[in-house]
Amino acid sequence: MPAVRGKDIEVLFSASAIARRNLELAKEIAGRDYTDLLVISVLKGSFIFAADLIRAMHDVGLSPEVEFIFISSYGSGTTSGQVRVLRDIDNEVKGRDVLLIDDILESGKTLSYTRELMMSRGAKSCSIAVLLDKRMRRQTELNADYVGFDCPDSFVVGYGMDVAHAFRELPFVGIVKGDV
Ligand code: IMP
Ligand code: MG
């Protein structure tokens, strides 16, 4: 078990398993007839997944435009609450196929809010790709169009995801053992 910052981390999804899955997701995305595709990475948690997924999309022949939206969904600690746009995209979404990329779909509040926002701005469609799905935590009707892996009901870190701003740099997704 790798140790980082003096903590043991149980590996849940390895770097190689994630890379394989990203390519499969990219092929699924390429199988749909999106036109004028605009990918929006939902920051901060999705930055590594988005970076890898858009390169896998390139590998299967897609050329999306890429944007970033900074959404805060945390109330306090590790439970999500209020959703706010901290930094918006610069691009026009009207008439475009939008693909939101996020790290985890949990309650669904972050992504339902963001999808509603894009549809209210006139997006032609707004699909959702997430690395991890915590289905058991859902509080909305929302489902993702593309899911990397079903995630157990534990707090996970790595591959862009943090706990108290730590562990984003890990190349895998894992669970911190003991007290964080
Ligand atoms: P929700 O779907 O609105 O509840 O929020 C999901 C967001 O909460 C994700 O985009 C993450 O930023 C964050 N989140 C949820 N579960 C975890 C976790 O296990 N580790 C790190 N961040 C998480
Ligand atoms: Mg997030």
Short mmCIF file of C-alpha atoms and ligand atoms in Angstrom, two decimals:
data_model
loop_
_atom_site.label_atom_id
_atom_site.label_comp_id
_atom_site.label_asym_id
_atom_site.label_seq_id
_atom_site.Cartn_x
_atom_site.Cartn_y
_atom_site.Cartn_z
CA MET A 1 0.00 0.00 0.00
CA PRO A 2 1.53 3.37 -1.00
CA ALA A 3 2.20 5.87 1.81
CA VAL A 4 1.87 9.61 1.12
CA ARG A 5 2.31 12.40 3.69
CA GLY A 6 2.72 9.66 6.26
CA LYS A 7 -0.68 8.14 5.48
CA ASP A 8 -1.35 4.73 3.98
CA ILE A 9 -3.50 4.97 0.86
CA GLU A 10 -5.49 1.99 -0.36
CA VAL A 11 -5.54 1.99 -4.16
CA LEU A 12 -9.08 1.74 -5.50
CA PHE A 13 -8.53 2.49 -9.19
CA SER A 14 -4.96 2.26 -10.48
CA ALA A 15 -3.43 4.66 -13.00
CA SER A 16 -3.43 1.94 -15.67
CA ALA A 17 -7.06 0.92 -15.01
CA ILE A 18 -8.08 4.59 -15.30
CA ALA A 19 -6.13 5.05 -18.55
CA ARG A 20 -7.82 1.99 -20.08
CA ARG A 21 -11.23 3.19 -19.00
CA ASN A 22 -10.61 6.71 -20.34
CA LEU A 23 -9.98 5.30 -23.80
CA GLU A 24 -13.23 3.30 -23.63
CA LEU A 25 -15.14 6.43 -22.56
CA ALA A 26 -13.57 8.43 -25.40
CA LYS A 27 -14.72 5.77 -27.88
CA GLU A 28 -18.25 5.93 -26.44
CA ILE A 29 -18.22 9.71 -26.80
CA ALA A 30 -16.92 9.45 -30.37
CA GLY A 31 -19.79 7.07 -31.16
CA ARG A 32 -22.32 9.85 -30.65
CA ASP A 33 -22.87 12.43 -33.37
CA TYR A 34 -21.96 15.55 -31.45
CA THR A 35 -21.30 18.59 -33.58
CA ASP A 36 -19.28 21.58 -32.46
CA LEU A 37 -18.47 19.84 -29.16
CA LEU A 38 -17.59 22.05 -26.20
CA VAL A 39 -16.03 20.21 -23.26
CA ILE A 40 -16.32 21.97 -19.90
CA SER A 41 -14.11 20.77 -17.09
CA VAL A 42 -15.74 21.39 -13.71
CA LEU A 43 -12.94 22.60 -11.43
CA LYS A 44 -11.19 21.88 -9.33
CA GLY A 45 -11.64 18.14 -8.90
CA SER A 46 -11.89 17.19 -12.58
CA PHE A 47 -8.68 18.76 -13.85
CA ILE A 48 -6.64 15.56 -14.17
CA PHE A 49 -9.50 13.41 -15.44
CA ALA A 50 -10.41 16.09 -17.99
CA ALA A 51 -6.80 16.43 -19.13
CA ASP A 52 -6.54 12.68 -19.72
CA LEU A 53 -10.03 12.26 -21.20
CA ILE A 54 -9.59 15.02 -23.78
CA ARG A 55 -6.29 13.46 -24.88
CA ALA A 56 -8.03 10.08 -25.18
CA MET A 57 -10.70 11.92 -27.20
CA HIS A 58 -7.97 13.20 -29.50
CA ASP A 59 -6.67 9.64 -29.87
CA VAL A 60 -10.06 8.54 -31.21
CA GLY A 61 -10.31 11.45 -33.63
CA LEU A 62 -12.31 14.09 -31.72
CA SER A 63 -11.34 17.78 -31.63
CA PRO A 64 -13.40 19.42 -28.88
CA GLU A 65 -13.07 22.96 -27.66
CA VAL A 66 -12.15 23.02 -23.97
CA GLU A 67 -13.41 25.35 -21.26
CA PHE A 68 -13.33 25.49 -17.48
CA ILE A 69 -15.95 26.39 -14.92
CA PHE A 70 -15.10 26.71 -11.27
CA ILE A 71 -17.94 25.42 -9.14
CA SER A 72 -17.93 25.21 -5.39
CA SER A 73 -20.28 22.63 -3.94
CA TYR A 74 -18.97 22.15 -0.47
CA GLY A 75 -20.90 23.25 2.57
CA SER A 76 -18.36 22.23 5.14
CA GLY A 77 -16.02 19.29 5.50
CA THR A 78 -16.83 16.44 3.14
CA THR A 79 -20.57 16.96 2.62
CA SER A 80 -21.75 18.88 -0.42
CA GLY A 81 -24.27 21.66 0.06
CA GLN A 82 -24.64 25.04 -1.61
CA VAL A 83 -23.64 25.26 -5.28
CA ARG A 84 -21.96 28.45 -6.55
CA VAL A 85 -20.17 29.48 -9.74
CA LEU A 86 -16.82 30.89 -8.62
CA ARG A 87 -15.48 31.42 -12.15
CA ASP A 88 -17.56 31.11 -15.29
CA ILE A 89 -16.63 29.94 -18.81
CA ASP A 90 -15.66 32.54 -21.43
CA ASN A 91 -17.37 30.83 -24.35
CA GLU A 92 -20.79 30.98 -25.96
CA VAL A 93 -22.73 27.71 -25.47
CA LYS A 94 -25.79 28.62 -27.56
CA GLY A 95 -26.58 25.90 -30.10
CA ARG A 96 -23.62 23.75 -29.08
CA ASP A 97 -23.25 20.21 -27.81
CA VAL A 98 -21.75 20.58 -24.35
CA LEU A 99 -19.99 17.82 -22.42
CA LEU A 100 -19.47 18.51 -18.71
CA ILE A 101 -16.57 16.61 -17.17
CA ASP A 102 -16.44 16.12 -13.41
CA ASP A 103 -14.64 13.89 -10.97
CA ILE A 104 -17.52 12.47 -8.91
CA LEU A 105 -21.27 12.41 -9.23
CA GLU A 106 -22.59 12.18 -5.71
CA SER A 107 -25.80 13.99 -4.68
CA GLY A 108 -26.01 15.34 -8.22
CA LYS A 109 -26.51 18.93 -7.02
CA THR A 110 -23.34 20.29 -8.64
CA LEU A 111 -23.98 18.80 -12.04
CA SER A 112 -27.76 19.37 -12.17
CA TYR A 113 -27.10 23.01 -11.39
CA THR A 114 -24.37 23.25 -14.02
CA ARG A 115 -26.38 21.41 -16.66
CA GLU A 116 -29.43 23.64 -16.03
CA LEU A 117 -27.18 26.66 -16.40
CA MET A 118 -25.88 25.49 -19.79
CA MET A 119 -29.35 24.55 -21.07
CA SER A 120 -30.73 27.93 -19.92
CA ARG A 121 -27.99 29.55 -22.02
CA GLY A 122 -29.27 27.72 -25.07
CA ALA A 123 -26.96 24.71 -25.34
CA LYS A 124 -28.22 22.23 -27.94
CA SER A 125 -27.42 19.36 -25.57
CA CYS A 126 -25.54 18.94 -22.33
CA SER A 127 -24.07 15.53 -21.57
CA ILE A 128 -22.14 14.53 -18.49
CA ALA A 129 -18.97 12.47 -18.07
CA VAL A 130 -17.76 11.57 -14.59
CA LEU A 131 -14.87 9.43 -13.48
CA LEU A 132 -16.74 8.08 -10.45
CA ASP A 133 -20.39 7.55 -9.63
CA LYS A 134 -21.57 7.29 -6.02
CA ARG A 135 -25.10 6.23 -6.91
CA MET A 136 -26.07 5.48 -3.32
CA ARG A 137 -25.63 9.17 -2.45
CA ARG A 138 -27.91 10.64 -5.11
CA GLN A 139 -30.40 13.31 -4.04
CA THR A 140 -31.49 14.35 -7.55
CA GLU A 141 -32.81 12.59 -10.66
CA LEU A 142 -29.53 13.17 -12.46
CA ASN A 143 -27.54 10.43 -14.13
CA ALA A 144 -24.30 10.71 -16.08
CA ASP A 145 -24.07 9.78 -19.75
CA TYR A 146 -20.52 8.46 -19.32
CA VAL A 147 -19.25 6.88 -16.10
CA GLY A 148 -15.71 5.67 -15.52
CA PHE A 149 -16.35 3.52 -12.47
CA ASP A 150 -18.99 2.92 -9.82
CA CYS A 151 -17.53 4.19 -6.57
CA PRO A 152 -18.03 2.67 -3.12
CA ASP A 153 -19.48 4.90 -0.42
CA SER A 154 -16.11 6.06 0.92
CA PHE A 155 -14.32 9.37 0.69
CA VAL A 156 -11.76 9.02 -2.08
CA VAL A 157 -8.70 11.08 -3.01
CA GLY A 158 -6.21 11.36 -5.83
CA TYR A 159 -6.34 11.85 -9.58
CA GLY A 160 -7.42 15.46 -8.95
CA MET A 161 -9.55 14.84 -5.88
CA ASP A 162 -8.59 16.18 -2.48
CA VAL A 163 -9.30 16.05 1.17
CA ALA A 164 -8.48 19.38 2.81
CA HIS A 165 -6.47 20.38 -0.32
CA ALA A 166 -4.19 17.34 -0.12
CA PHE A 167 -3.59 14.31 -2.37
CA ARG A 168 -4.73 15.79 -5.71
CA GLU A 169 -1.37 14.81 -7.23
CA LEU A 170 -1.80 11.05 -6.83
CA PRO A 171 -1.89 9.26 -10.23
CA PHE A 172 -4.49 6.81 -8.87
CA VAL A 173 -7.77 6.99 -6.90
CA GLY A 174 -7.52 5.76 -3.35
CA ILE A 175 -8.84 5.81 0.18
CA VAL A 176 -6.82 7.35 3.01
CA LYS A 177 -6.52 4.86 5.86
CA GLY A 178 -6.88 6.04 9.45
CA ASP A 179 -7.58 9.64 10.48
CA VAL A 180 -7.04 12.20 7.73
P1 IMP B 1 -22.52 16.47 -5.64
O1 IMP B 1 -22.79 15.47 -6.76
O2 IMP B 1 -23.08 17.82 -5.90
O3 IMP B 1 -22.90 15.91 -4.30
O4 IMP B 1 -20.99 16.78 -5.52
C1 IMP B 1 -20.01 16.03 -6.05
C2 IMP B 1 -18.72 16.79 -5.78
O5 IMP B 1 -18.33 16.62 -4.42
C3 IMP B 1 -17.60 16.21 -6.62
O6 IMP B 1 -17.44 16.95 -7.81
C4 IMP B 1 -16.41 16.36 -5.73
O7 IMP B 1 -15.80 17.61 -5.93
C5 IMP B 1 -16.97 16.31 -4.32
N1 IMP B 1 -16.82 14.97 -3.76
C6 IMP B 1 -17.80 14.07 -3.54
N2 IMP B 1 -17.32 12.93 -3.01
C7 IMP B 1 -15.98 13.10 -2.92
C8 IMP B 1 -14.92 12.23 -2.48
O8 IMP B 1 -15.09 11.07 -2.07
N3 IMP B 1 -13.67 12.77 -2.56
C9 IMP B 1 -13.43 14.03 -3.02
N4 IMP B 1 -14.39 14.85 -3.44
C10 IMP B 1 -15.66 14.39 -3.40
MG MG B 2 -16.07 18.75 -7.93
#
